[in-house]
Short mmCIF file of N, CA and C in Angstrom, two decimals:
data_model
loop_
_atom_site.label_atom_id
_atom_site.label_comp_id
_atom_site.label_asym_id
_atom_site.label_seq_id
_atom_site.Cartn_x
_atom_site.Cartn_y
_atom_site.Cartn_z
N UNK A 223 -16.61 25.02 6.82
CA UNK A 223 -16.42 23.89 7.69
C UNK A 223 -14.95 23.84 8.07
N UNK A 224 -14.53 24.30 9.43
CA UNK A 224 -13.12 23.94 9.88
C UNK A 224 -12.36 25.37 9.95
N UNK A 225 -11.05 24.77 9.96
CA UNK A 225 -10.27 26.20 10.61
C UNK A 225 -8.75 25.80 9.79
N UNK A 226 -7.98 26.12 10.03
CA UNK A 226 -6.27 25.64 9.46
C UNK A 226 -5.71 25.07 10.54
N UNK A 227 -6.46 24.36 11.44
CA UNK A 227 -5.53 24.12 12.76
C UNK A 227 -5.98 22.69 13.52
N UNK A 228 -6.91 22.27 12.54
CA UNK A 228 -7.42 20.78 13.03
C UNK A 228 -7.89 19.75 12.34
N UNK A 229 -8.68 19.15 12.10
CA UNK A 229 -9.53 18.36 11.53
C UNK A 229 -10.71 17.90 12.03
N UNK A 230 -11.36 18.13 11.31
CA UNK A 230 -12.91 18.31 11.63
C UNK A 230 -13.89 17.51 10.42
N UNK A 231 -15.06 16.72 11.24
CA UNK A 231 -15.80 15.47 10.59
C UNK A 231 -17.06 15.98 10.87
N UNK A 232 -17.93 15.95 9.33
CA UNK A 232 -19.78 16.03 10.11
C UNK A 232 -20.53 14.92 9.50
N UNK A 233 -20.95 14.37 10.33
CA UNK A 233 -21.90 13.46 9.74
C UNK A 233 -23.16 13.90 8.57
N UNK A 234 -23.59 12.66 7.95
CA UNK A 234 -24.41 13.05 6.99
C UNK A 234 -25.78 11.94 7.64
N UNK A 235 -26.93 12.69 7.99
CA UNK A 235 -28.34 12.18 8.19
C UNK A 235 -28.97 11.14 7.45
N UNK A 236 -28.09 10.39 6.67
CA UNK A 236 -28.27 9.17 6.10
C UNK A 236 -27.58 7.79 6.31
N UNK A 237 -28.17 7.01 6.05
CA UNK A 237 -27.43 5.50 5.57
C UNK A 237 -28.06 4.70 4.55
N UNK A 238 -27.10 5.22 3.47
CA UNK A 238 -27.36 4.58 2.66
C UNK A 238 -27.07 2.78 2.70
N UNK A 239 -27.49 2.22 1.63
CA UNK A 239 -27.28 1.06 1.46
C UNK A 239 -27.55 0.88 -0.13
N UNK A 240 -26.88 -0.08 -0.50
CA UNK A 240 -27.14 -0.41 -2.12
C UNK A 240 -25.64 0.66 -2.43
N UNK A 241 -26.30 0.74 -3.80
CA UNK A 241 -25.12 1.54 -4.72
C UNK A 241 -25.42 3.19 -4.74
N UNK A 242 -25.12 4.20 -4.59
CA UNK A 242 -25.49 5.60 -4.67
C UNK A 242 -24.16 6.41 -4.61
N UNK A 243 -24.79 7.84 -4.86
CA UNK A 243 -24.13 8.78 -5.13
C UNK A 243 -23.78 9.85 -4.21
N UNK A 244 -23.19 10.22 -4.03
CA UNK A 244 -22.77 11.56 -3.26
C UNK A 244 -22.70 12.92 -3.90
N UNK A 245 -23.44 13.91 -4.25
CA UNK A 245 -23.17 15.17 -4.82
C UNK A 245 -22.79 16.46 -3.56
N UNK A 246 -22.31 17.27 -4.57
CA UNK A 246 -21.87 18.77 -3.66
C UNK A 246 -21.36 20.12 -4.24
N UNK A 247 -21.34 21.09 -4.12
CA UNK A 247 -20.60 21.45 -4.55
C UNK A 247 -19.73 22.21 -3.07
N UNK A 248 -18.58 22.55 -3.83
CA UNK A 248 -17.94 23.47 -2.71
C UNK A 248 -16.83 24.31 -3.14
N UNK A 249 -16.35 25.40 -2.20
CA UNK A 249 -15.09 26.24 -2.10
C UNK A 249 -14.59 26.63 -1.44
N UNK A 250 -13.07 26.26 -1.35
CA UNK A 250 -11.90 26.59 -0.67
C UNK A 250 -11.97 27.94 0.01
N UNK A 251 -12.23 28.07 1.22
CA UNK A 251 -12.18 29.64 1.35
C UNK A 251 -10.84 29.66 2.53
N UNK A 252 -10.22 29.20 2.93
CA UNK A 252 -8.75 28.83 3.29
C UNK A 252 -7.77 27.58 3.38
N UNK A 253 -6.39 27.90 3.57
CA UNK A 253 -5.75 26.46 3.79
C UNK A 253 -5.21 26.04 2.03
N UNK A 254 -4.14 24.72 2.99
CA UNK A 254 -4.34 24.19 1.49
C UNK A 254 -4.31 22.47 1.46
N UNK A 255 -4.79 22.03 2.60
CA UNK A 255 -4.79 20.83 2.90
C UNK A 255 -6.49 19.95 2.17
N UNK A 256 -6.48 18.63 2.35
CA UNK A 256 -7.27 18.18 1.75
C UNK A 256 -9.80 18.15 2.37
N UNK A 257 -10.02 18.00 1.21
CA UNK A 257 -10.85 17.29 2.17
C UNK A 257 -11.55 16.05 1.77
N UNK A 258 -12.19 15.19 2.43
CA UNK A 258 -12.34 13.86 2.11
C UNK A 258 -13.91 13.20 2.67
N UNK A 259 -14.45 12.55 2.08
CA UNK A 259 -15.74 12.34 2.37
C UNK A 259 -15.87 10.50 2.50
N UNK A 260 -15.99 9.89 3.71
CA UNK A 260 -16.12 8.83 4.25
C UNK A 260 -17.32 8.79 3.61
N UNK A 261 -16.97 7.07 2.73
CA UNK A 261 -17.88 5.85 1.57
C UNK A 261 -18.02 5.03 2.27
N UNK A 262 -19.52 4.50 3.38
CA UNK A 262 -19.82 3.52 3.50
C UNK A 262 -19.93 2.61 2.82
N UNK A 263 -20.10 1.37 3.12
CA UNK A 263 -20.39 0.29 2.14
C UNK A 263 -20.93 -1.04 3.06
N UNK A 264 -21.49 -2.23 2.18
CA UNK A 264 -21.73 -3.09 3.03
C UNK A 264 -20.66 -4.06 4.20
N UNK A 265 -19.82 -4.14 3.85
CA UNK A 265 -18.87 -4.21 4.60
C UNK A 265 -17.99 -3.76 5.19
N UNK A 266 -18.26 -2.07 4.79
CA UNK A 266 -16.99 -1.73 5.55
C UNK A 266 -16.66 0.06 4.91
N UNK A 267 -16.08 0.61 4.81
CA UNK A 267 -15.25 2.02 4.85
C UNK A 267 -14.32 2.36 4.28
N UNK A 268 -14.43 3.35 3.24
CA UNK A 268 -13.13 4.49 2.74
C UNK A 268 -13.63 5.46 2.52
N UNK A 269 -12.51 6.49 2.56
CA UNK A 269 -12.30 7.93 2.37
C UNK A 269 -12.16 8.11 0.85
N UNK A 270 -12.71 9.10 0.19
CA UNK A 270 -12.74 9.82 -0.56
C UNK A 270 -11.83 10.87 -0.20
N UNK A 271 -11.24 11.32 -0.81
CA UNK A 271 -9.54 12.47 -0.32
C UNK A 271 -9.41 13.19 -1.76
N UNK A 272 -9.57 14.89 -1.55
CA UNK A 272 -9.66 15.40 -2.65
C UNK A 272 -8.42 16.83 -1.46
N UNK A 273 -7.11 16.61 -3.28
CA UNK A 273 -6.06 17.81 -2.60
C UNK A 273 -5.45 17.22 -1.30
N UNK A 274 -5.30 15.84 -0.95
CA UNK A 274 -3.95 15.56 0.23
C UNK A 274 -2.90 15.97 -0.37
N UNK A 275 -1.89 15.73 0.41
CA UNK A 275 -0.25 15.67 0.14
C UNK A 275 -0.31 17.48 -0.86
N UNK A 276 -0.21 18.32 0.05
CA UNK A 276 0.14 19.94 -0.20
C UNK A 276 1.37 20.06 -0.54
N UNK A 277 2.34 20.42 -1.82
CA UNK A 277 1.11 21.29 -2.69
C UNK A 277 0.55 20.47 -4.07
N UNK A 278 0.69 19.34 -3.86
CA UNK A 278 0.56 18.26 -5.34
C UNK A 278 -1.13 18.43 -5.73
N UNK A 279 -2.25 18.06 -5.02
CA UNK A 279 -3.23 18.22 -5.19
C UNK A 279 -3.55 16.90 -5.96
N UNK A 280 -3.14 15.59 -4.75
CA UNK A 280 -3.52 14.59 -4.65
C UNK A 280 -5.09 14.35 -4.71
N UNK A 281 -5.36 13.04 -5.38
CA UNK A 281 -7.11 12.42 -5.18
C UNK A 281 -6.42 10.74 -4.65
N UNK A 282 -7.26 10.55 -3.78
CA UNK A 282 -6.84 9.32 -3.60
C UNK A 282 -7.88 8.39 -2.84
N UNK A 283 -7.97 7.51 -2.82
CA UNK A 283 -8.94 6.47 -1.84
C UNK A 283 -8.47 6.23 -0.85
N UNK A 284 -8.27 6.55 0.25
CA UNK A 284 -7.63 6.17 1.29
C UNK A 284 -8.13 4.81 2.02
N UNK A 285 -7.72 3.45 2.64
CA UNK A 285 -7.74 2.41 2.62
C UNK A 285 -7.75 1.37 2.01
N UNK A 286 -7.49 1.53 0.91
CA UNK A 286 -7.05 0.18 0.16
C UNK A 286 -5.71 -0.85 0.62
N UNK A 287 -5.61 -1.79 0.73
CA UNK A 287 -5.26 -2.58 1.67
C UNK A 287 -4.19 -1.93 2.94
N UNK A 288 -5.55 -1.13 3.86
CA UNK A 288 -4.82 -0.39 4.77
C UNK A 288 -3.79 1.17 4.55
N UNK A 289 -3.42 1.47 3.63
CA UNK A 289 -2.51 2.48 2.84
C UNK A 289 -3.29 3.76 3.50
N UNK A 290 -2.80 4.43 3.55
CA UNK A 290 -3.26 6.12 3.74
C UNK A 290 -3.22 6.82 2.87
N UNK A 291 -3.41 7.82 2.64
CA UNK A 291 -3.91 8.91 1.17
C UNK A 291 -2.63 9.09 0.50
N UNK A 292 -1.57 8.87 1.20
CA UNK A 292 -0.32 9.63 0.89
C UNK A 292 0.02 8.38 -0.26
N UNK A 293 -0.21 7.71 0.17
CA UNK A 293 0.25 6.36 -0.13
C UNK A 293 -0.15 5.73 -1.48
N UNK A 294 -1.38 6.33 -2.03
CA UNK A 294 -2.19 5.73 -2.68
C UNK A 294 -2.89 7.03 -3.83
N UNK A 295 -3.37 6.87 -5.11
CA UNK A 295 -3.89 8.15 -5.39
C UNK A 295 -2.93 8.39 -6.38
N UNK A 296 -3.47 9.74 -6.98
CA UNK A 296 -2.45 10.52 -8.38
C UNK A 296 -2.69 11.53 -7.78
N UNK A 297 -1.03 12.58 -8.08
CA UNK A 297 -1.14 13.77 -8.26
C UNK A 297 -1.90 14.59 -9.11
N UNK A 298 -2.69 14.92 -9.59
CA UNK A 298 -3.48 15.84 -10.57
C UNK A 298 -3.49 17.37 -10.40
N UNK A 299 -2.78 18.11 -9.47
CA UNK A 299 -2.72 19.54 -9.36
C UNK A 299 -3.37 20.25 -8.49
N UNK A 300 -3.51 21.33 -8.04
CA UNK A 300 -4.54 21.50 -6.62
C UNK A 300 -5.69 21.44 -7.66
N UNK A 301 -7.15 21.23 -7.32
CA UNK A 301 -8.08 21.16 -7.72
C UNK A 301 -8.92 21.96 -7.22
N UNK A 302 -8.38 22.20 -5.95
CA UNK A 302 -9.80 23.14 -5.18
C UNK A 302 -8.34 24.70 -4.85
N UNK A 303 -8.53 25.36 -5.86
CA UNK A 303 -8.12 26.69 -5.55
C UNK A 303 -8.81 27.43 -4.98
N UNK A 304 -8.28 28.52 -3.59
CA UNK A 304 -9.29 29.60 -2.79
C UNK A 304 -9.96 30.01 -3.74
N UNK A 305 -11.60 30.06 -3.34
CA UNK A 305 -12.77 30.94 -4.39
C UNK A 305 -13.04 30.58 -5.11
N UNK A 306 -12.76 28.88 -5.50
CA UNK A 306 -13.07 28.28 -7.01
C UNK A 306 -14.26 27.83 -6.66
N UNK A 307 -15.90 27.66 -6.70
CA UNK A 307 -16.46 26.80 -7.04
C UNK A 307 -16.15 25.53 -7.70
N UNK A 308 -16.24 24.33 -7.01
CA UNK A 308 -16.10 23.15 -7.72
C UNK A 308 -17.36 21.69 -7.61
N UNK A 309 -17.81 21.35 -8.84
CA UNK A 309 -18.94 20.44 -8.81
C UNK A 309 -18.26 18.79 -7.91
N UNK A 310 -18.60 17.81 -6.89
CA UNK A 310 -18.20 16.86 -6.92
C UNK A 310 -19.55 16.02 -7.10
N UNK A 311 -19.22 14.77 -7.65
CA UNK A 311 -19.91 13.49 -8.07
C UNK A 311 -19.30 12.76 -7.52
N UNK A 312 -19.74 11.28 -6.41
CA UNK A 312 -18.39 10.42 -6.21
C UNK A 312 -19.50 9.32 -6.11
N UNK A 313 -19.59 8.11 -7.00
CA UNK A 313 -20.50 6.66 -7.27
C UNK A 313 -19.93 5.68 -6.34
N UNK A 314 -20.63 5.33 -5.59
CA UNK A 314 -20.44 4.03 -4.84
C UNK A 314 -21.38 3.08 -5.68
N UNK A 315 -20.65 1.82 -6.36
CA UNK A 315 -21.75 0.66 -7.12
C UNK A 315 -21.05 -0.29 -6.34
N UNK A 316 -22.05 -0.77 -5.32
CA UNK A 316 -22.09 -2.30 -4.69
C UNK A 316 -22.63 -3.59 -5.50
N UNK A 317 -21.67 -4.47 -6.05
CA UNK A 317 -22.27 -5.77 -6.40
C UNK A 317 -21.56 -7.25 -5.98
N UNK A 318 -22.46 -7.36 -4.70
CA UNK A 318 -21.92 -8.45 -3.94
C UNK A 318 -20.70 -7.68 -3.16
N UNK A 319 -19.37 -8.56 -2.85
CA UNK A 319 -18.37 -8.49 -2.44
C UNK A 319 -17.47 -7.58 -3.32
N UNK A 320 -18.38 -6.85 -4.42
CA UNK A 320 -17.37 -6.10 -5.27
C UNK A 320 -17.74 -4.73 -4.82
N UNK A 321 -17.00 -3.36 -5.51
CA UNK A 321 -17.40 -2.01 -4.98
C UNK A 321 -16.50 -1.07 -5.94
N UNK A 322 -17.33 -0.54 -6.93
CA UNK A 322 -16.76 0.09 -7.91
C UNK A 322 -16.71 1.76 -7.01
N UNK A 323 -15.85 2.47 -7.17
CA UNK A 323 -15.97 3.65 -6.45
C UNK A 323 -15.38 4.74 -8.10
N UNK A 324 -16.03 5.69 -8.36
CA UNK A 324 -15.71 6.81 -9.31
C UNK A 324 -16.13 8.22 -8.48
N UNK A 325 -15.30 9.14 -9.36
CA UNK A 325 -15.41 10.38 -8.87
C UNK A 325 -15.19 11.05 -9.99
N UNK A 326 -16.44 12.45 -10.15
CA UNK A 326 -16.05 13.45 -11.57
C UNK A 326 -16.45 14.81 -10.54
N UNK A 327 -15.25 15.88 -11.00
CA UNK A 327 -14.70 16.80 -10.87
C UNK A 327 -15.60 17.49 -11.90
N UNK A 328 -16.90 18.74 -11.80
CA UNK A 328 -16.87 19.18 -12.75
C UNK A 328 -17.32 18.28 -14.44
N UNK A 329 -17.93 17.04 -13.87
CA UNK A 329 -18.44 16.78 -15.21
C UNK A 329 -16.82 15.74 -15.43
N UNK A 330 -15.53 15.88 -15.05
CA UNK A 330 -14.59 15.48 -15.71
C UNK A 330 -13.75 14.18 -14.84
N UNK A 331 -14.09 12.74 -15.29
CA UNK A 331 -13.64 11.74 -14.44
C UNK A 331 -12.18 11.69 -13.55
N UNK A 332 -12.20 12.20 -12.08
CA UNK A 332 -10.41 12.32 -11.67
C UNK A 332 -10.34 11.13 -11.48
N UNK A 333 -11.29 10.09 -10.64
CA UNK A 333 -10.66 9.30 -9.85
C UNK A 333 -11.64 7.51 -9.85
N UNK A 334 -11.20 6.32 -10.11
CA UNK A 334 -11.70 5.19 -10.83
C UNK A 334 -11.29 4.26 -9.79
N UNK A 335 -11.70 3.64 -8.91
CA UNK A 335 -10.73 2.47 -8.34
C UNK A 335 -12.60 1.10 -8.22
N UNK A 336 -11.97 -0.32 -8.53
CA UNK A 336 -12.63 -1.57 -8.12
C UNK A 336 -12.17 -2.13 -7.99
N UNK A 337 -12.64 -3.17 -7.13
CA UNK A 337 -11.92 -4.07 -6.45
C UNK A 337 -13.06 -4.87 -5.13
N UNK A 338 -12.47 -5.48 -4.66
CA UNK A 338 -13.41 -6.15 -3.16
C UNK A 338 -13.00 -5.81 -2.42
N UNK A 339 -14.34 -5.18 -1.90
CA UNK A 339 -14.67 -4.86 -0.82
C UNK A 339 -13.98 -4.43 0.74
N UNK A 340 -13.44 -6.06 0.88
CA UNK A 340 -12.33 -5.96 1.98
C UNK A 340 -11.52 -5.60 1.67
N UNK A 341 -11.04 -5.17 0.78
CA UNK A 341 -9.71 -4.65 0.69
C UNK A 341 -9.63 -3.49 1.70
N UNK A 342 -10.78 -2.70 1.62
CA UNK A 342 -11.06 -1.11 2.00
C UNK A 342 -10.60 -1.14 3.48
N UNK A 343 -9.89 -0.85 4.20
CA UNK A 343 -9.71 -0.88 5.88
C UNK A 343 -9.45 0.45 6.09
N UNK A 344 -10.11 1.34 6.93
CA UNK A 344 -9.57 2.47 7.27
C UNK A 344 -9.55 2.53 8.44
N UNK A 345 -8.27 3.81 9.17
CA UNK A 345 -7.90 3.60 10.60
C UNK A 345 -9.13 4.16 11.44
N UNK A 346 -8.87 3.27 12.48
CA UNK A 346 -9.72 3.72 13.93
C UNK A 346 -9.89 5.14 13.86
N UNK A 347 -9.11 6.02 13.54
CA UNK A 347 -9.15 7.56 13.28
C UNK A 347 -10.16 8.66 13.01
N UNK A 348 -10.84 7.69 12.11
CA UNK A 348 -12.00 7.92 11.29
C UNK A 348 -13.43 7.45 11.96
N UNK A 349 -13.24 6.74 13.31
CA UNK A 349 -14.48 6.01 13.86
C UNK A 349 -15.48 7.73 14.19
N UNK A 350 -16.47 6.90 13.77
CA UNK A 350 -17.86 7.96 14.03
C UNK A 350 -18.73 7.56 14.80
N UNK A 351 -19.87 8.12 15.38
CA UNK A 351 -20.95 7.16 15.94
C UNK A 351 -22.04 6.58 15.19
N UNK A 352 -21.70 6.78 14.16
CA UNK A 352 -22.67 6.05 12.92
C UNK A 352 -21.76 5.91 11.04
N UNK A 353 -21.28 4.50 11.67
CA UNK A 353 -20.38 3.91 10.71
C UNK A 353 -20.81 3.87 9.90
N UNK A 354 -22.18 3.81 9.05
CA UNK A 354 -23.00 3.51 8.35
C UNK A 354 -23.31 4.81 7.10
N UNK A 355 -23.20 6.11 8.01
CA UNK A 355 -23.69 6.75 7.31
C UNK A 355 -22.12 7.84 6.49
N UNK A 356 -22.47 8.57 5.65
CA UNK A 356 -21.12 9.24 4.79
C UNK A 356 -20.82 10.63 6.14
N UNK A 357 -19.79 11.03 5.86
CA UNK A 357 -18.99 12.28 6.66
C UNK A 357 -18.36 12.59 5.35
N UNK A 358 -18.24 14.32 5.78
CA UNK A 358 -17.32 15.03 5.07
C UNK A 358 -16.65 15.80 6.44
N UNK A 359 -14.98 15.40 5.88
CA UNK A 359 -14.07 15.67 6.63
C UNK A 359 -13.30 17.24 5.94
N UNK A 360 -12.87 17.89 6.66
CA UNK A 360 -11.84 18.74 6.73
C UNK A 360 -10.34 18.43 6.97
N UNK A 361 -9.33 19.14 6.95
CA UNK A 361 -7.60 19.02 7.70
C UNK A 361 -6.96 20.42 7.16
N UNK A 362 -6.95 20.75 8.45
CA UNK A 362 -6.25 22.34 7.93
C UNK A 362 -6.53 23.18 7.20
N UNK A 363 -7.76 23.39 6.67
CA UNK A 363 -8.25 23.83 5.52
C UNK A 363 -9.95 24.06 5.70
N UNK A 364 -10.35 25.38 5.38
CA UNK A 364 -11.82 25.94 5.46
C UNK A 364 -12.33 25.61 4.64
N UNK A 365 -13.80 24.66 3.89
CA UNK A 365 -14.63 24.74 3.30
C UNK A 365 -15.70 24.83 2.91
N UNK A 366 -16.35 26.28 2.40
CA UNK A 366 -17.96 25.98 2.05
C UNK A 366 -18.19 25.05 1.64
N UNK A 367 -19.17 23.95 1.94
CA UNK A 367 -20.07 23.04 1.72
C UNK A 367 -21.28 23.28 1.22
N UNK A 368 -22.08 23.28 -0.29
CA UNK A 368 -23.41 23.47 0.03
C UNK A 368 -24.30 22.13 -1.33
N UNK A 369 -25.08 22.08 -1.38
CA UNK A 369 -25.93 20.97 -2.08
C UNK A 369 -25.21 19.70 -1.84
N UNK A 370 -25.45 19.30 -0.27
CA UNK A 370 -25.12 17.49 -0.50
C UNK A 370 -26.08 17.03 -0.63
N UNK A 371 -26.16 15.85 -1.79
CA UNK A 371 -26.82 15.35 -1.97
C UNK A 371 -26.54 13.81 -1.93
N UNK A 372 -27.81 12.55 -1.28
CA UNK A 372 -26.96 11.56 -1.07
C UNK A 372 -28.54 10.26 -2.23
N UNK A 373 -27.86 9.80 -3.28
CA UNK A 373 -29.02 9.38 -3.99
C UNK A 373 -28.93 8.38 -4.39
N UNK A 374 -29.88 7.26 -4.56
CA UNK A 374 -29.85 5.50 -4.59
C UNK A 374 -29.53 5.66 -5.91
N UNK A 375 -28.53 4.76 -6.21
CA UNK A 375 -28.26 4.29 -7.33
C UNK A 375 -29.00 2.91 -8.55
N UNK A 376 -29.58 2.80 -8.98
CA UNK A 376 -30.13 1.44 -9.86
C UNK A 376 -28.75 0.23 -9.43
#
């Protein structure tokens, strides 16, 4: 998915609602920029951002009160090295105005953020023709994509 020279978004044939999961696995096959998978929710939108800010190998939520990836997030190391197979898990739990968001790497928890809801604002940038449903994004950087899986949560 993508090239080293743009950024590139595909929609996912769902909309979820409630609390669920996102699975995948994937590998870096160029680049060293991030990629990030747009979290609907009932009110509203964030990015999932795995490897921004090159060469730190940032995870971050991008929109929390407005902030961009750079902004927000831990360094943890590149994570997606060229040719690595890597497992992702990322939990959206909706309750009410709240929205627990987790992410495991491989079985291994990187990334934890809760909070409400509105907090989440992400830029016009990101508009799709179906706000509703998840995207996995590219930036400068090639990735096989294969087993997404998108599954209701209890």
């Amino acid at each position: 998915m993508s090239d080293e020279t743009r950024f590139t978004e595909m929609g996912m044939p769902v909309a979820p609602t409630g609390s669920y999961q996102i699975s995948m696995n994937f590998t870096r096959r160029t680049g060293n920029d991030h990629f990030g998978i747009q979290l609907p929710f009932s009110d509203g939108r964030a990015v999932f951002v795995v490897d921004s800010a090159p060469p730190n190998g940032r995870v971050s939520l991008e929109g929390i009160d407005g902030r961009v990836r750079h902004e927000s997030g831990q360094d943890l190391g590149v994570l997606a090295p060229i040719g690595q197979q890597r497992s992702l898990k990322v939990n959206v739990l909706q309750r009410g105005a709240h929205v627990d968001i987790t992410a495991k790497l491989d079985g291994t928890e990187i990334y934890n953020w809760s909070g409400r809801s509105r907090r989440l604002i992400i830029s016009s940038r990101y508009d799709t023709p179906h706000h509703r449903r998840p995207a996995i994004q590219t930036h400068k950087s090639c990735f096989e994509i294969r087993n997404v899986r998108v599954t209701r949560l209890p």
